[in-house]
Coordinates of C-alpha atoms in Angstrom, one line a residue:
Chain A
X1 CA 15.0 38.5 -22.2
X2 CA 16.6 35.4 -22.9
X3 CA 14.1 32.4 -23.7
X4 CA 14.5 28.5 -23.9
X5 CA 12.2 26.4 -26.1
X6 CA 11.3 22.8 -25.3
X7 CA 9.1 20.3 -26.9
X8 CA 6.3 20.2 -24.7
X9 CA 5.9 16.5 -24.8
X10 CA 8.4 13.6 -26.0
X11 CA 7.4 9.4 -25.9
X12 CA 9.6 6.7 -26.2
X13 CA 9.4 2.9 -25.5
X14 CA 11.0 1.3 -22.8
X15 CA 14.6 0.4 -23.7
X16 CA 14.7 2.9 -26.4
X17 CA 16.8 6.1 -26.4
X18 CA 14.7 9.7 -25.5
X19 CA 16.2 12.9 -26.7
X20 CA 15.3 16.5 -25.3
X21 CA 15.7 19.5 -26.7
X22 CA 16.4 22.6 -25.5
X23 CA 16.6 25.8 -27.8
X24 CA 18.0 29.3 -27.5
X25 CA 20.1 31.8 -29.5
X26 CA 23.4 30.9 -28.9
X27 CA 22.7 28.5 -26.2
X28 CA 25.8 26.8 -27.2
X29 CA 27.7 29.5 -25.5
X30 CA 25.7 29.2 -22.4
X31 CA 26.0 26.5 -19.5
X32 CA 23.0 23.5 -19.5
X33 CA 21.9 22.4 -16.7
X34 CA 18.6 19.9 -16.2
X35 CA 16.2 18.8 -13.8
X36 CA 13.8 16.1 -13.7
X37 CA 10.6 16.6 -11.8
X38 CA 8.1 13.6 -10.9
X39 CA 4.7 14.2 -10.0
X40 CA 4.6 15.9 -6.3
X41 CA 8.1 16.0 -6.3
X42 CA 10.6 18.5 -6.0
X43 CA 13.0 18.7 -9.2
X44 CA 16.1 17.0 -9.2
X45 CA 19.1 17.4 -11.1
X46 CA 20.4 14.9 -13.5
X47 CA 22.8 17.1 -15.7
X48 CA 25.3 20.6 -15.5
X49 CA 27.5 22.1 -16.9
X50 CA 26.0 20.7 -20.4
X51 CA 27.4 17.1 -20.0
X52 CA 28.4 16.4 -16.1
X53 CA 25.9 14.3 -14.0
X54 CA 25.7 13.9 -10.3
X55 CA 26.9 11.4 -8.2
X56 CA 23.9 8.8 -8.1
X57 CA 22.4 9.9 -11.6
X58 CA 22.6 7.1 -13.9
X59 CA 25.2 7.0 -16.9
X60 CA 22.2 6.1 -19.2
X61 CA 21.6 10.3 -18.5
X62 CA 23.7 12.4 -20.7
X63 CA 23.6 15.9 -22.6
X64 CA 25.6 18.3 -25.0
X65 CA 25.3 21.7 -26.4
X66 CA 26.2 23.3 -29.3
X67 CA 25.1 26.0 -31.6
X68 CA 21.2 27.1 -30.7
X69 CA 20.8 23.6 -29.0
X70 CA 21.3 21.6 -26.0
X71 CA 20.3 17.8 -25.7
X72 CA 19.4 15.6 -22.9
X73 CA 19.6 12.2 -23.7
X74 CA 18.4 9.3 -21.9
X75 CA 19.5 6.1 -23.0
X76 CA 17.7 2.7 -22.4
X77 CA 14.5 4.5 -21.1
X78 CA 13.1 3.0 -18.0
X79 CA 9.5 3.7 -16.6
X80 CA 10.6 5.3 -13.8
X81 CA 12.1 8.1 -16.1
X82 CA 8.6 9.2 -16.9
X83 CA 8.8 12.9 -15.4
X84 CA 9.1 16.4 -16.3
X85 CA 12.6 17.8 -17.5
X86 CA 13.9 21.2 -17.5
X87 CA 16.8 22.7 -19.0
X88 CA 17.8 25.8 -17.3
X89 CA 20.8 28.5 -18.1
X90 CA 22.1 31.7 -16.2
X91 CA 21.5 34.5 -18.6
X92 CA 24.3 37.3 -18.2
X93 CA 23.5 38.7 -21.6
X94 CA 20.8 41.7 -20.7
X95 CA 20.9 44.4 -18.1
X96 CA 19.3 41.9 -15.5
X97 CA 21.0 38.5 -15.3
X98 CA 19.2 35.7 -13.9
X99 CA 18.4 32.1 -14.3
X100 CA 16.3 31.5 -17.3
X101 CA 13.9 27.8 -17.2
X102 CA 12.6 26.2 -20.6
X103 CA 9.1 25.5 -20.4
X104 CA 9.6 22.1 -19.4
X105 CA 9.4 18.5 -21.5
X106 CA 6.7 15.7 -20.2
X107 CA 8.3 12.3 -21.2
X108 CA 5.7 9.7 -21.5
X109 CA 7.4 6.0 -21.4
X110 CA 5.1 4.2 -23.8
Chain B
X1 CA 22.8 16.2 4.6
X2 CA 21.6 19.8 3.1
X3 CA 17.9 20.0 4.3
X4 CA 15.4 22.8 3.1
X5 CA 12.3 23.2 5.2
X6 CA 9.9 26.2 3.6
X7 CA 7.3 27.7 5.9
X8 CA 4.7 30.2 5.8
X9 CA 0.8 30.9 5.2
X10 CA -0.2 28.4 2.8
X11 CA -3.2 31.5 2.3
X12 CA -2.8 35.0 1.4
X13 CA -5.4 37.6 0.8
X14 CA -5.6 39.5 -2.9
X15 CA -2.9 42.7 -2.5
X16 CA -1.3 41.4 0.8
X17 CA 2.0 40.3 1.1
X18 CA 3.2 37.0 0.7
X19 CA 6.3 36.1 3.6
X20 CA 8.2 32.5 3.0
X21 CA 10.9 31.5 5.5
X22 CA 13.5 28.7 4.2
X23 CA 15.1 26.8 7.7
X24 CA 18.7 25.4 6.8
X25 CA 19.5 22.5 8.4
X26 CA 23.4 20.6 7.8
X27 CA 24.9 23.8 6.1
X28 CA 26.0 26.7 7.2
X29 CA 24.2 29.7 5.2
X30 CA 27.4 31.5 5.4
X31 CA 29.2 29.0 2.8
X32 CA 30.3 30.1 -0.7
X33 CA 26.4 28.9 -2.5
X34 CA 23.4 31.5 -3.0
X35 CA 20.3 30.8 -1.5
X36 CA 17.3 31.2 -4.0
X37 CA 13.2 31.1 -4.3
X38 CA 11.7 29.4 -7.2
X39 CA 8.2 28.5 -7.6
X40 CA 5.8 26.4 -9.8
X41 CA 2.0 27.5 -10.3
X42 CA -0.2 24.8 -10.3
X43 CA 0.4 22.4 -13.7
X44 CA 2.6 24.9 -15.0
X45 CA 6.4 25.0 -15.5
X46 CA 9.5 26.3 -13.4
X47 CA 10.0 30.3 -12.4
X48 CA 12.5 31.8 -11.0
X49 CA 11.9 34.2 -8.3
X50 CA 15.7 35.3 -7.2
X51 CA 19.2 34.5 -5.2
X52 CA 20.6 36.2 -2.2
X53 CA 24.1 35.7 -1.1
X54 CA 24.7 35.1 2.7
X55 CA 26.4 39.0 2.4
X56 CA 23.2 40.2 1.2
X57 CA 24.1 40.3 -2.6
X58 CA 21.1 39.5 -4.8
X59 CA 19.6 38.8 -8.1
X60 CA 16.2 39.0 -9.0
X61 CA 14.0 38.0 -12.0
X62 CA 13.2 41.3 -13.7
X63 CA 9.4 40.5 -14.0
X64 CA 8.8 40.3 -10.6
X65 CA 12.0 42.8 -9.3
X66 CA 9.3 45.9 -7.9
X67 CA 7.6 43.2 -5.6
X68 CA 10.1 41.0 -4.4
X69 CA 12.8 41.4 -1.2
X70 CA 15.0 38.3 -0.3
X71 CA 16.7 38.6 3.0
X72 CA 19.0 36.0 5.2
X73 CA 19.7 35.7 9.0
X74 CA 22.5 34.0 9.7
X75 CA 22.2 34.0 13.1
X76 CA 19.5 31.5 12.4
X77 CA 20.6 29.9 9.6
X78 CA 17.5 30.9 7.3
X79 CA 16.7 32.9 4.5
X80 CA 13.2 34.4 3.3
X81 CA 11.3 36.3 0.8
X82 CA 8.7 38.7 0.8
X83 CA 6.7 39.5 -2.4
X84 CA 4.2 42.1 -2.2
X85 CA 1.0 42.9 -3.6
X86 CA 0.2 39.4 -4.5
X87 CA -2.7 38.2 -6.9
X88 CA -4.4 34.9 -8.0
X89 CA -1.4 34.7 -10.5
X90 CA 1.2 34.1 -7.7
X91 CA -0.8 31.7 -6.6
X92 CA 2.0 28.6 -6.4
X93 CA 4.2 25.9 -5.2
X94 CA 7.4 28.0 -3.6
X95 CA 10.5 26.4 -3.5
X96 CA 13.5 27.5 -1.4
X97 CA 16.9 26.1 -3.1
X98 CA 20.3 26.5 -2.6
X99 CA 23.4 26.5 -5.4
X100 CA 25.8 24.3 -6.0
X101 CA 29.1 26.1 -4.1
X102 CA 30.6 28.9 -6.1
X103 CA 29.0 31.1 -8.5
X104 CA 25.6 32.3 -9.3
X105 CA 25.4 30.6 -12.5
X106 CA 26.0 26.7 -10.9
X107 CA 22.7 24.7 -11.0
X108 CA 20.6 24.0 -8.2
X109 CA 21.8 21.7 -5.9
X110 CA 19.0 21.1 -3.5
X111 CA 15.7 21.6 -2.8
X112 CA 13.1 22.4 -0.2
X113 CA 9.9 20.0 -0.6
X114 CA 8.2 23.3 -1.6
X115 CA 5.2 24.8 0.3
X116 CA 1.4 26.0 -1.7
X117 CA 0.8 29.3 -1.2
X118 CA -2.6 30.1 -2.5
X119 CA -3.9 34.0 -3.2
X120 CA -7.2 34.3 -2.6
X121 CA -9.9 36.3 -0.3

């Protein structure tokens, strides 16, 4: 089966730039997509598609994907950005597709 | 607005089965999205549980295929999933989603607010 790696934890300071990886064989060939889930919350997401963000997600949120690696980058980190993030891909490669999460990324806003 | 509203037992015994309904509200469960289950156990990460299509079409995560059934009523605009044999290990936060319109593969688009469902005797 088809598995994504993420850092466990990243920190940043306020105003600095936080980058998230997400790692899988060939992932470049695969659509990103990533959620950010607060405390108690339900996730939400903040990029698909690799690189597209929905309407009301800030433009300081942006990703790419190439070769075993995806990226979520958050620019100008805020506090309220602290959260869980999870990139997440449909795998069609084996004899059961299905959607595949990474273990998830704490960000800590130092 | 797309609103999710999960309900079941927030308790199930060790072997029973575990029954989730999802209420749609501001959609029509007949639209081009699938309808999913995904659940979180307690400080852990995301796990996906499956998809159903309004025709009945599904997908489900091969470690958990032999236990789980996903069904929809669109008569009352719902979906729901059954997963039987349950132990302390599917002890989690279930969360009914829906798809961004289209294919299987978009990301989810909404959320229920996700309901505890706890496995013990």
């Amino acid at each position: 089966s088809y598995v994504l790696t993420q850092p466990p934890s990243v920190s940043v300071a306020p105003g600095k730039t936080a980058r998230i990886t997400c790692g899988g064989n060939n992932i470049g060939s695969k659509s990103v997509h990533w959620y950010q889930q607060k405390p108690g919350q339900a996730p939400v997401l903040v990029i698909y598609y690799d690189s597209d963000r929905p309407s009301g997600i800030p433009e300081r949120f942006s990703g790419s994907n190439s070769g075993n690696t995806a990226t979520l980058t958050i620019s100008r980190v805020e506090a309220g950005d602290e959260a869980d993030y999870y990139c997440q891909v449909w795998d069609s490669s084996s004899d059961h597709p299905g959607v595949v999460f990474g273990g998830g990324t704490k960000l800590t806003v130092l | 607005q797309v609103q999710l509203q999960e309900s079941g037992p927030g308790l199930v015994k060790p072997s029973d089965t575990l029954s989730l309904t999802c209420a749609v509200s501001g959609y029509s469960i007949s639209s081009s999205n699938w309808w999913g289950w995904i659940r979180q156990p307690p400080g852990k990460g995301l796990e996906w549980i499956g998809y159903i299509y309004y025709s009945g079409s599904t997908y489900y995560n091969p470690s958990l295929k032999s236990r789980v059934t996903m069904s929809v009523d669109t008569s009352k605009n719902q979906f729901s999933l059954k997963l039987s044999s349950v132990t302390a290990v599917d002890t989690a936060v279930y969360y009914c989603a829906i798809t961004k319109s289209g294919s299987y593969w978009n990301p989810v688009d909404y959320w229920g607010q996700g309901t505890l469902v706890t496995v013990s005797s």
